CSV table of C-alpha atoms in Angstrom, one decimal:
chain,number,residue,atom,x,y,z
A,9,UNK,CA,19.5,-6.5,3.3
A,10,UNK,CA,22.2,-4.1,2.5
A,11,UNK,CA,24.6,-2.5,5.9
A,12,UNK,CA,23.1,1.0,4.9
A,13,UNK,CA,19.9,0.0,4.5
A,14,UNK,CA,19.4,-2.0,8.1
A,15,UNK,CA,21.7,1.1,9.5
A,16,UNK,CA,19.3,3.7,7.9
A,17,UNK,CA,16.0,1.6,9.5
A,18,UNK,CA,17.7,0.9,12.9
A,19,UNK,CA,18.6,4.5,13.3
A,20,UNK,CA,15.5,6.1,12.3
A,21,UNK,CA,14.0,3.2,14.9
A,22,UNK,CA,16.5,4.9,17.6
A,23,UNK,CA,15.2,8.3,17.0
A,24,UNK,CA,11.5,7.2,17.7
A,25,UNK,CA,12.9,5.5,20.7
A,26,UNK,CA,15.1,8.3,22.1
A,27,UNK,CA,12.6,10.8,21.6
A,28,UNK,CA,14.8,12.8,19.0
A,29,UNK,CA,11.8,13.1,16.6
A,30,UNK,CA,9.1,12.8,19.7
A,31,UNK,CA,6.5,16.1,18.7
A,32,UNK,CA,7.3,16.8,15.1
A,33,UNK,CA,5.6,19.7,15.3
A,34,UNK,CA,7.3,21.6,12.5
A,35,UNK,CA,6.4,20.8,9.3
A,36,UNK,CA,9.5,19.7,6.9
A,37,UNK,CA,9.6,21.3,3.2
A,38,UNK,CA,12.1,20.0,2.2
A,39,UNK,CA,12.1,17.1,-0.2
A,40,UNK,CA,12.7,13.8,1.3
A,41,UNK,CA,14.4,11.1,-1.0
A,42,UNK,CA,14.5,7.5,-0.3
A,43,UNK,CA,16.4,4.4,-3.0
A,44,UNK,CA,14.5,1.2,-3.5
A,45,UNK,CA,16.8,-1.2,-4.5
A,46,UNK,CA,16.0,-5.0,-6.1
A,47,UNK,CA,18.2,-7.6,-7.6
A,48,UNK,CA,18.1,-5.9,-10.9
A,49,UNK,CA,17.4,-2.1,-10.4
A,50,UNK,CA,16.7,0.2,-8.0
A,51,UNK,CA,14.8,3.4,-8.6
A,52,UNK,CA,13.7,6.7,-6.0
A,53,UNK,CA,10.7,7.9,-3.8
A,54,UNK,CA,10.7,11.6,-3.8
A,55,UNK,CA,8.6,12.8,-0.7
A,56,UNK,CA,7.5,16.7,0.0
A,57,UNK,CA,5.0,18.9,-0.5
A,58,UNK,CA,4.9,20.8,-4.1
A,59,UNK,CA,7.3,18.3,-6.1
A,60,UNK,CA,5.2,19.2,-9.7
A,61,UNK,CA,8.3,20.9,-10.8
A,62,UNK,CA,10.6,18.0,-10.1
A,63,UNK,CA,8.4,15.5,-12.1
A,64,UNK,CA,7.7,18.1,-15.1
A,65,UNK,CA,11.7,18.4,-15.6
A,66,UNK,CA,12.2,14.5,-15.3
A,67,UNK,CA,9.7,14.0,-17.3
A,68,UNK,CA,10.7,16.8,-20.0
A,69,UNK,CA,14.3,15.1,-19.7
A,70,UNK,CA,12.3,11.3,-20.9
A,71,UNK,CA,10.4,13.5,-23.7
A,72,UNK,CA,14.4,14.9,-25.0
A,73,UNK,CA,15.5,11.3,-25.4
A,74,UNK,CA,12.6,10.1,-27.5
A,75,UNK,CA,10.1,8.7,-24.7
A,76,UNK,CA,6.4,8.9,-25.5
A,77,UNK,CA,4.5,9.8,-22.5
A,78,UNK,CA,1.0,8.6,-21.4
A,79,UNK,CA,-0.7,9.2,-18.5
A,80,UNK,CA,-3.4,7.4,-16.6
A,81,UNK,CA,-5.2,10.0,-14.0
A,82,UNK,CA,-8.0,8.8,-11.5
A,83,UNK,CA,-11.4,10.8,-12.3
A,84,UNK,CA,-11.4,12.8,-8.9
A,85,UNK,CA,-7.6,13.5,-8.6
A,86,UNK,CA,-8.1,15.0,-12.6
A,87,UNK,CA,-11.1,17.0,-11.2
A,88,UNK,CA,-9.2,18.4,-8.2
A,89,UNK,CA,-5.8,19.1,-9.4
A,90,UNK,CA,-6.7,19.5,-13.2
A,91,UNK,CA,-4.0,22.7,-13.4
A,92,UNK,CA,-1.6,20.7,-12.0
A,93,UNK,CA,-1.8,18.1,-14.5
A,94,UNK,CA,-1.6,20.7,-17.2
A,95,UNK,CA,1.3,22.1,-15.5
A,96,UNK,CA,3.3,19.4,-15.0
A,97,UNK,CA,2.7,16.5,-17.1
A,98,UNK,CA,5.1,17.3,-20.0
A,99,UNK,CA,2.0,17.3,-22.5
A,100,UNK,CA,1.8,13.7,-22.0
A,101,UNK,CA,-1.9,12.5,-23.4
A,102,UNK,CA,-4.5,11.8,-20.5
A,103,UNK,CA,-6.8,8.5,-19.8
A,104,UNK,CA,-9.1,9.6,-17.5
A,105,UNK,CA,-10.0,5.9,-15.1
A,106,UNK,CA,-13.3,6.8,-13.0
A,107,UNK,CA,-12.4,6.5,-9.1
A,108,UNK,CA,-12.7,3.4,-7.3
A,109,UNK,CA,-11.9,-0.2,-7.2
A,110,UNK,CA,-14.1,-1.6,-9.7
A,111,UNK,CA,-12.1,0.3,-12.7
A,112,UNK,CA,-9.3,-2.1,-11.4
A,113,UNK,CA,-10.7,-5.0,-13.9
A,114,UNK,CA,-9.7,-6.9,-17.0
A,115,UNK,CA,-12.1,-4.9,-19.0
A,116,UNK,CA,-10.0,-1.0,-17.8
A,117,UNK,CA,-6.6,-3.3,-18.2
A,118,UNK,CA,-7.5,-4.2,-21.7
A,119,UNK,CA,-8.8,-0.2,-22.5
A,120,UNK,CA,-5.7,0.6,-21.0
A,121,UNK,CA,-3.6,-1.6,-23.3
A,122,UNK,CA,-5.5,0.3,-27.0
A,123,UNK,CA,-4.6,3.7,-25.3
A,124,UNK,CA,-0.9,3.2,-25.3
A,125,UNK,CA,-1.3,1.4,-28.9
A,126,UNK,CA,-3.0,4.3,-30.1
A,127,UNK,CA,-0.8,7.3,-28.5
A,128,UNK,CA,2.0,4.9,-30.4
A,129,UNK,CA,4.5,4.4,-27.6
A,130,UNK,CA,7.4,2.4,-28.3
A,131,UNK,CA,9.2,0.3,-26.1
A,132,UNK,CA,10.8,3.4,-24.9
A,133,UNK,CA,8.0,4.5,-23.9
A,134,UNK,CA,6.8,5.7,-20.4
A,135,UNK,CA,3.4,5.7,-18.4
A,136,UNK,CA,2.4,8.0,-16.0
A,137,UNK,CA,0.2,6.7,-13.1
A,138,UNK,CA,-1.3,9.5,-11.1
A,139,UNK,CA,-4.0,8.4,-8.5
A,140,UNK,CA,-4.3,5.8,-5.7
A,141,UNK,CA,-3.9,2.3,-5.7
A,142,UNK,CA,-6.5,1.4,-8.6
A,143,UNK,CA,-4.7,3.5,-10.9
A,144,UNK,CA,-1.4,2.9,-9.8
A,145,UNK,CA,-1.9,-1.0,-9.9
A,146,UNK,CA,-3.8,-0.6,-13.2
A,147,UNK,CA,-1.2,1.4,-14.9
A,148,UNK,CA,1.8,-0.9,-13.6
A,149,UNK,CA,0.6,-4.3,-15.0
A,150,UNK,CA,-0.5,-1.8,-18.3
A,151,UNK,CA,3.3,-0.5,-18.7
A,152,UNK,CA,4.1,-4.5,-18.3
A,153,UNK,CA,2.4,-6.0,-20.3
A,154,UNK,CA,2.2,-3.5,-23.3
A,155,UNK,CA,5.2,-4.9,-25.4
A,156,UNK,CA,6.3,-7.1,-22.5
A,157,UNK,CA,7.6,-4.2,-20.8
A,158,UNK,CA,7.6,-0.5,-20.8
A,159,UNK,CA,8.6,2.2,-17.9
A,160,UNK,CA,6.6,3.7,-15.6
A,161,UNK,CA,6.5,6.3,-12.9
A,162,UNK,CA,4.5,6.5,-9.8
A,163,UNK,CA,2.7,9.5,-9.1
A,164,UNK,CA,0.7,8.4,-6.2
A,165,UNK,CA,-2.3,10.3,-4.8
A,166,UNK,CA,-3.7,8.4,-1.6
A,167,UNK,CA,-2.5,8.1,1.7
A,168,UNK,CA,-2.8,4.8,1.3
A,169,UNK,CA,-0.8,4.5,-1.8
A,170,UNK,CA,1.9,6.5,-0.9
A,171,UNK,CA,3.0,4.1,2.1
A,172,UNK,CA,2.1,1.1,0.1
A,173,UNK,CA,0.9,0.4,-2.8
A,174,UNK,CA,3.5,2.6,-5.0
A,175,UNK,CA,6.1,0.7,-3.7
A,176,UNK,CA,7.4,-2.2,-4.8
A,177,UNK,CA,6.3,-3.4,-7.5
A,178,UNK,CA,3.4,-5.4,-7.7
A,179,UNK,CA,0.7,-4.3,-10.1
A,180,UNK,CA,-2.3,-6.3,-11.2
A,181,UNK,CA,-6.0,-6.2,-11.3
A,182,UNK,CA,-9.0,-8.3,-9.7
A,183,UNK,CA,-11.1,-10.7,-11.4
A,184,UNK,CA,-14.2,-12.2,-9.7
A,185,UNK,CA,-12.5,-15.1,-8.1
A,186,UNK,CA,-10.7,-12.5,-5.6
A,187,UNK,CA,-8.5,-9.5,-5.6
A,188,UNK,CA,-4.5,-9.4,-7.3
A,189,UNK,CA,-5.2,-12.8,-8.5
A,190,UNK,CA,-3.7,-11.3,-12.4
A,191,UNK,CA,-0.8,-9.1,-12.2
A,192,UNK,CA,2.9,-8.7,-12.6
A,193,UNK,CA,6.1,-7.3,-10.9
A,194,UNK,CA,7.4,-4.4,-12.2
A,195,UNK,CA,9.0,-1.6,-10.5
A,196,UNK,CA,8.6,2.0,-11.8
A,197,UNK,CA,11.4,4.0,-12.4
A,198,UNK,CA,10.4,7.1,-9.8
A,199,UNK,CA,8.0,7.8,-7.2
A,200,UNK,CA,6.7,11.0,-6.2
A,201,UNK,CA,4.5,11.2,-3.1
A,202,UNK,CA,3.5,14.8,-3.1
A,203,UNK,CA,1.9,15.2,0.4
A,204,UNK,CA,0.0,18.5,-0.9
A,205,UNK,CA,-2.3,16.0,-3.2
A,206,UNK,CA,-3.5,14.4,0.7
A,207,UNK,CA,-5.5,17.6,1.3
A,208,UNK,CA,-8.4,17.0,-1.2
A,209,UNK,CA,-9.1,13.9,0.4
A,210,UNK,CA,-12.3,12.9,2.0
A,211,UNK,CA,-11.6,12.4,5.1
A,212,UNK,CA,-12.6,9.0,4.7
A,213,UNK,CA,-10.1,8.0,1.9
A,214,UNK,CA,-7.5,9.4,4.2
A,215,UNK,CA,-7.8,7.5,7.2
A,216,UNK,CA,-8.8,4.4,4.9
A,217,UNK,CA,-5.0,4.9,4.4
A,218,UNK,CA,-4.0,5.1,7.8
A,219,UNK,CA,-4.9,1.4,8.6
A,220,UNK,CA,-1.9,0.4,5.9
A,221,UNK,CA,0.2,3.0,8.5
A,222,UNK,CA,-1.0,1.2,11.2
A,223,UNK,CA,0.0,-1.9,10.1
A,224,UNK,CA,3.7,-0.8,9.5
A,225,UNK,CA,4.0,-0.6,13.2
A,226,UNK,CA,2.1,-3.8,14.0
A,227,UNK,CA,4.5,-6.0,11.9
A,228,UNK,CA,7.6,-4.3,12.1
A,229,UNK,CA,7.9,-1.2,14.8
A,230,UNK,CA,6.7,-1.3,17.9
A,231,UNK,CA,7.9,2.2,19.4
A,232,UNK,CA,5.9,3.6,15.8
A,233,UNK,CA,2.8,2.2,17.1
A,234,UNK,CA,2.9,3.0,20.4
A,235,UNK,CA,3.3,6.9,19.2
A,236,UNK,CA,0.1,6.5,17.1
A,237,UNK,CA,-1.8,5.0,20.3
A,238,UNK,CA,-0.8,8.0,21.8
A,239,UNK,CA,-1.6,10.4,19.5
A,240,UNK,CA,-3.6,9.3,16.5
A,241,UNK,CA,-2.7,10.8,13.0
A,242,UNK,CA,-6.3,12.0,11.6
A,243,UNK,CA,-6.0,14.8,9.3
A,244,UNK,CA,-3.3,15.3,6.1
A,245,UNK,CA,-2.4,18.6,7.5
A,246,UNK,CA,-0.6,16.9,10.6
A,247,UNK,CA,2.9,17.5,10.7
A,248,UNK,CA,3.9,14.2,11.2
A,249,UNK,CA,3.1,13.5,8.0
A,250,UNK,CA,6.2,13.4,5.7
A,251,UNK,CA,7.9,11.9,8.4
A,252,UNK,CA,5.3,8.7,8.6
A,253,UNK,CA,5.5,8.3,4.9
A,254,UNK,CA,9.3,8.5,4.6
A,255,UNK,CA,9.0,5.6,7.3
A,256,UNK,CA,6.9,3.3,6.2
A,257,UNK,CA,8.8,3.9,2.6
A,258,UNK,CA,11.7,2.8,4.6
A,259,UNK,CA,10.6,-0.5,5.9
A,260,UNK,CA,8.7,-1.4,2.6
A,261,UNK,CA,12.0,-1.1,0.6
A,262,UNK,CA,13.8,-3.0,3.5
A,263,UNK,CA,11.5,-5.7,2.8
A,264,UNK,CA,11.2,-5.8,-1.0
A,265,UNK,CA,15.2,-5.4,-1.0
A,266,UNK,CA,15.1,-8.9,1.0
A,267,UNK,CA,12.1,-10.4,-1.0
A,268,UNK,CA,10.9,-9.1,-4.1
A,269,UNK,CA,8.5,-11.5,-5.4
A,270,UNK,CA,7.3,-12.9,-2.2
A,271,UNK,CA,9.0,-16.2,-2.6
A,272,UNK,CA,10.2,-16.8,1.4
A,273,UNK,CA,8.3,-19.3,2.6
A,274,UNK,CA,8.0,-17.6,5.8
A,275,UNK,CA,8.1,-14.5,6.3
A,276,UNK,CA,9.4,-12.2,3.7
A,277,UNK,CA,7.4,-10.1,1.7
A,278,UNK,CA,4.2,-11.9,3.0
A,279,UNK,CA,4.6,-9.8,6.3
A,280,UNK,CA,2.9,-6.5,4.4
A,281,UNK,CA,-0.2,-8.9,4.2
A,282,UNK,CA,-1.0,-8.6,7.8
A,283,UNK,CA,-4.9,-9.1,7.9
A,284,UNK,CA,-5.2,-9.3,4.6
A,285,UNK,CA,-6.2,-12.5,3.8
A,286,UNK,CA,-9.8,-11.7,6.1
A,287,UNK,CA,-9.8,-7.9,4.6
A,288,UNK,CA,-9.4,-9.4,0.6
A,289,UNK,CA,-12.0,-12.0,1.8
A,290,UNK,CA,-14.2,-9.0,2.6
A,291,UNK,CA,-14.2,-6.9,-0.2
A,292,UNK,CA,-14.3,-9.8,-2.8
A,293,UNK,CA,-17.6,-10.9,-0.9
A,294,UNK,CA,-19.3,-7.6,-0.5
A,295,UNK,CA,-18.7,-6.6,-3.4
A,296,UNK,CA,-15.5,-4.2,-4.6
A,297,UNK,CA,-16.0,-1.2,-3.4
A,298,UNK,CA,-18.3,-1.5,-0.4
A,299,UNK,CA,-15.3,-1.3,1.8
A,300,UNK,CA,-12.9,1.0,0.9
A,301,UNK,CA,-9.3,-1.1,1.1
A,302,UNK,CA,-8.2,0.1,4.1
A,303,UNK,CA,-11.3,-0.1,6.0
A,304,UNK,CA,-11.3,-4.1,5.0
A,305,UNK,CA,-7.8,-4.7,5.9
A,306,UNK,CA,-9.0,-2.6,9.3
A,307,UNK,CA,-11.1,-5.5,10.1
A,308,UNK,CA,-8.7,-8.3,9.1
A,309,UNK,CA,-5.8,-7.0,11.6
A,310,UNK,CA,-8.1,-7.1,14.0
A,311,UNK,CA,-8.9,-10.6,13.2
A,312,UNK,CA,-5.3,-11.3,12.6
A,313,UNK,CA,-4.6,-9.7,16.1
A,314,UNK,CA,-6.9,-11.9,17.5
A,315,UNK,CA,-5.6,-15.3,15.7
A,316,UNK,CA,-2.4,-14.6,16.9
A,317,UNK,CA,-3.8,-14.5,20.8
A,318,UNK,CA,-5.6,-18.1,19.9
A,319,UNK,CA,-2.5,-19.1,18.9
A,320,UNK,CA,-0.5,-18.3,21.7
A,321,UNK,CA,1.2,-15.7,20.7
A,322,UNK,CA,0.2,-12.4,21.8
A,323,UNK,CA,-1.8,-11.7,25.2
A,324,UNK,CA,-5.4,-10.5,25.0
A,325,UNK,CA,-4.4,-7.4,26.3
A,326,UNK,CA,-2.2,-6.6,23.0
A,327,UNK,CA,-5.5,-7.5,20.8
A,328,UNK,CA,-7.3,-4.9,22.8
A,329,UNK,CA,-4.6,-2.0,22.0
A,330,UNK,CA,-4.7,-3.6,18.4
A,331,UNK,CA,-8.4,-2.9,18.2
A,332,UNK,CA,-8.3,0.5,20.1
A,333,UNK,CA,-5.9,1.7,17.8
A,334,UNK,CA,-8.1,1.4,14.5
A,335,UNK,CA,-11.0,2.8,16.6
A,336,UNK,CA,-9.2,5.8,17.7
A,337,UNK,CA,-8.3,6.6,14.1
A,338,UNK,CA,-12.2,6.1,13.1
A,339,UNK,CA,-11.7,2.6,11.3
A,340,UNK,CA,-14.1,0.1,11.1
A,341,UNK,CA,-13.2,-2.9,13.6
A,342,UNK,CA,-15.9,-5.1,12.5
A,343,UNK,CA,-18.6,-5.8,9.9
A,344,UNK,CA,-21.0,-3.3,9.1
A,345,UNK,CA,-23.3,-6.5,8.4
A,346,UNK,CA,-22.7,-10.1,8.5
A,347,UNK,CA,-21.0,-11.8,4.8
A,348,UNK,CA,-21.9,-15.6,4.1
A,349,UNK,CA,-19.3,-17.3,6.1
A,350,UNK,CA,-19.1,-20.3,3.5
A,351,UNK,CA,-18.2,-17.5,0.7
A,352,UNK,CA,-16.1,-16.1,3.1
A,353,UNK,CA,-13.8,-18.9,3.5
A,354,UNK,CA,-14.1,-19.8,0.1
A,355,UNK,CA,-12.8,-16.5,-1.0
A,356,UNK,CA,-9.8,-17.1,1.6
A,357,UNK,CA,-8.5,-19.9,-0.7
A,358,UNK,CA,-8.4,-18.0,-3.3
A,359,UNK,CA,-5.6,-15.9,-1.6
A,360,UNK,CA,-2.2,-16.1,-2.7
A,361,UNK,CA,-0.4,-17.2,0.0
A,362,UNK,CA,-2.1,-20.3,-0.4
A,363,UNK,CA,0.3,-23.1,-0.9
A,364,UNK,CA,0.1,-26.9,-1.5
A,365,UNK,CA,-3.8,-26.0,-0.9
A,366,UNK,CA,-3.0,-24.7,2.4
A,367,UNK,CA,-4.1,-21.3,4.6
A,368,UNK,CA,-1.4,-19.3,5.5
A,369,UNK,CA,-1.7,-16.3,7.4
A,370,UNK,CA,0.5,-13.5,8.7
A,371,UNK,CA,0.3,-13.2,12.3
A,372,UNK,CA,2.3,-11.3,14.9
A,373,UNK,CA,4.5,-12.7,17.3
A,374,UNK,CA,4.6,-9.6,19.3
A,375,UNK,CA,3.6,-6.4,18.3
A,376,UNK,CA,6.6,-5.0,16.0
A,377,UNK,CA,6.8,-8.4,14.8
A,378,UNK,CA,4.7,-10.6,11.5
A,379,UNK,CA,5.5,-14.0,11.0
A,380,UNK,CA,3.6,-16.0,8.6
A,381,UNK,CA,2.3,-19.5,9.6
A,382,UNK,CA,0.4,-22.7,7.7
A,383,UNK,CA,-1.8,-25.2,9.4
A,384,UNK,CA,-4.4,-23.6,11.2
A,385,UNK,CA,-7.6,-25.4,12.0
A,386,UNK,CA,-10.6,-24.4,9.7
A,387,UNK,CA,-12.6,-24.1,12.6
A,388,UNK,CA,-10.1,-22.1,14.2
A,389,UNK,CA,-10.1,-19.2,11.5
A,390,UNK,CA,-14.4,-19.6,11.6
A,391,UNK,CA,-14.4,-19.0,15.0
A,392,UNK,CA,-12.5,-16.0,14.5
A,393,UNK,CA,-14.8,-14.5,11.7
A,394,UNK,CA,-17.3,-14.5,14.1
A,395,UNK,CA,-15.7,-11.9,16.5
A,396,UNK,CA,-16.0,-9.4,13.7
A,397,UNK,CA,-19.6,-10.0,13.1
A,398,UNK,CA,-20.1,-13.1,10.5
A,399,UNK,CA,-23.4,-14.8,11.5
A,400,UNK,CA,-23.6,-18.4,12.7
């Protein structure tokens, strides 16, 4: 990690801690800007409230030097905002992908691919991705696969997406052996998280994203979390709420800076998967879309919470505060009913942080701390899925 980088995250850490940003009770209008940096590029998250006109001139700037634009907008963000998108997408042609994870498929990838062919962008072409995670995840592996590489920017809709899934880099799409299992890494070349977009939100979709906030504390910030025990974020509108995406920004790039393509053994990159490997489990065997992401991965902290009290390292009482957390934002903590536990586990090895045809699992070692470990008895993890409602 670069000085400025762990200075920038240990000082914003200190300010939680000292109380300097304690209420945030004014909202901030200005625009926030945060650098992502990897071993070959580096590229910025734009974060405010109203940032169309900062988009429309970078992308009338690409359009000057020759760029092709293309967009791909989710169904309900084009019905919501549809003047905006006239406004401020620099006239680039529309895809329309309807809303919800099961556009996020090889079928969408491969209608994705004949778009760009047929609006004839070159390889200095750029995509647009304007949505949440489905259409942002769709659009990256799209922009890199579509002659091996073209540019895209991030224009991320969601909650959930704007703390997560924007940044980074990974793109992909499902298939039915399990989720991300065909994708790429390819970083865009801007973000903009326009925290205006979070107010046409169910309110649903918004606190689906809160459980990715959540987690941010869980594996990396302790003082974070305890703020959100004490007063839950619940509605866009908060005030807090440029200053907890800015955050979580900030300790995703840390951790990409340090491992870009997940290759650490331990640790690394794998740490964002907190309670992933139950919550992927989940939706792949209830079918995509029954759970909303965030509501999955809800359930799978709190049965990563509670492997990582089995295996010694957190008390019982921090699996409690774990679990009261996600039920004071109004997240699901268990099943709504019980999944096949042989599918279950079989859906688990699908998981890419299998290795040598081995679990492994991100666990914390405290709360404000992940660590991955291998070698955990099946009937260990078994036992576990039955504390969030799998049957016998």
């Amino acid at each position: 990690m670069r000085p400025e980088v762990a200075f920038r995250l240990f000082s914003w850490a200190l300010r939680f801690r000292t109380g300097e940003i304690q209420n945030l009770n004014t909202t901030v209008s200005q625009t926030r800007s945060i650098k992502v940096e990897t071993d070959r590029e580096s590229y910025p998250i734009y974060i405010g409230s109203g940032l169309g006109e900062q988009l429309k001139a970078e992308l009338w700037s690409l359009r000057e030097k020759g760029a092709r634009l293309a967009a791909f907008i989710d169904s309900k963000v084009l019905a919501s905002h549809g003047d905006w998108v006239s406004e401020n997408l620099g006239g680039a042609s529309v895809y329309e992908v309807p809303s919800g994870e099961t556009s996020k498929n090889l079928e969408r990838f491969a209608d994705a691919m004949d778009f760009l062919a047929s609006e004839n962008l070159d390889r200095g072409g750029v995509a647009i991705a304007v949505g949440g995670g489905v259409v942002g995840d769709l659009t990256g592996f799209a922009a890199a696969s579509y002659l091996r590489g073209i540019r895209f920017i991030q224009v991320p809709t969601t909650l959930l997406s704007m703390v997560d899934s924007s940044v980074g880099g990974k793109t992909g799409v499902n298939i039915s052996a399990g989720k991300n299992l065909v994708g790429a890494f390819h970083q865009p070349i801007s973000v903009y998280a326009d925290i205006a977009m979070l107010d046409t939100l169910s309110h649903r979709e918004f606190i689906s994203g809160m459980a990715e906030v959540i987690k941010y504390g869980l594996i990396s910030d302790a003082a974070f979390f305890e703020k959100l025990e004490r007063k839950p974020l619940t509605r866009p509108q908060d005030p807090r709420m440029a200053e907890v995406v800015e955050h979580n920004c900030l300790i995703k790039a840390a951790v990409v800076k340090a491992d870009e393509k997940e290759k650490a053994f331990t640790g690394g990159r794998a740490i964002l998967n907190l309670g992933h490997t139950f919550g992927h489990a989940i939706e792949n065997v209830a079918g995509y879309g029954d759970y909303l992401h965030g509501e999955a991965i809800a359930i799978g902290m709190v049965a990563a919470a509670r492997l990582s009290s089995e295996l010694g390292y957190i008390p019982q009482e921090d699996v409690e505060r774990t679990k009261a957390a996600f039920d004071a934002h109004g997240l699901p903590t268990e099943l709504k009913e019980s999944l096949p536990m042989a599918d279950l586990m079989g859906a688990m090895y699908k998981d890419k942080k299998v290795a040598a045809g081995k679990l492994r699992f991100v666990v914390m070692e405290r709360i404000g701390k992940a660590i991955t470990q291998g070698n955990i008895d099946t009937s260990l993890i078994e036992k576990i899925w039955k504390t969030v409602g799998v049957g016998g």
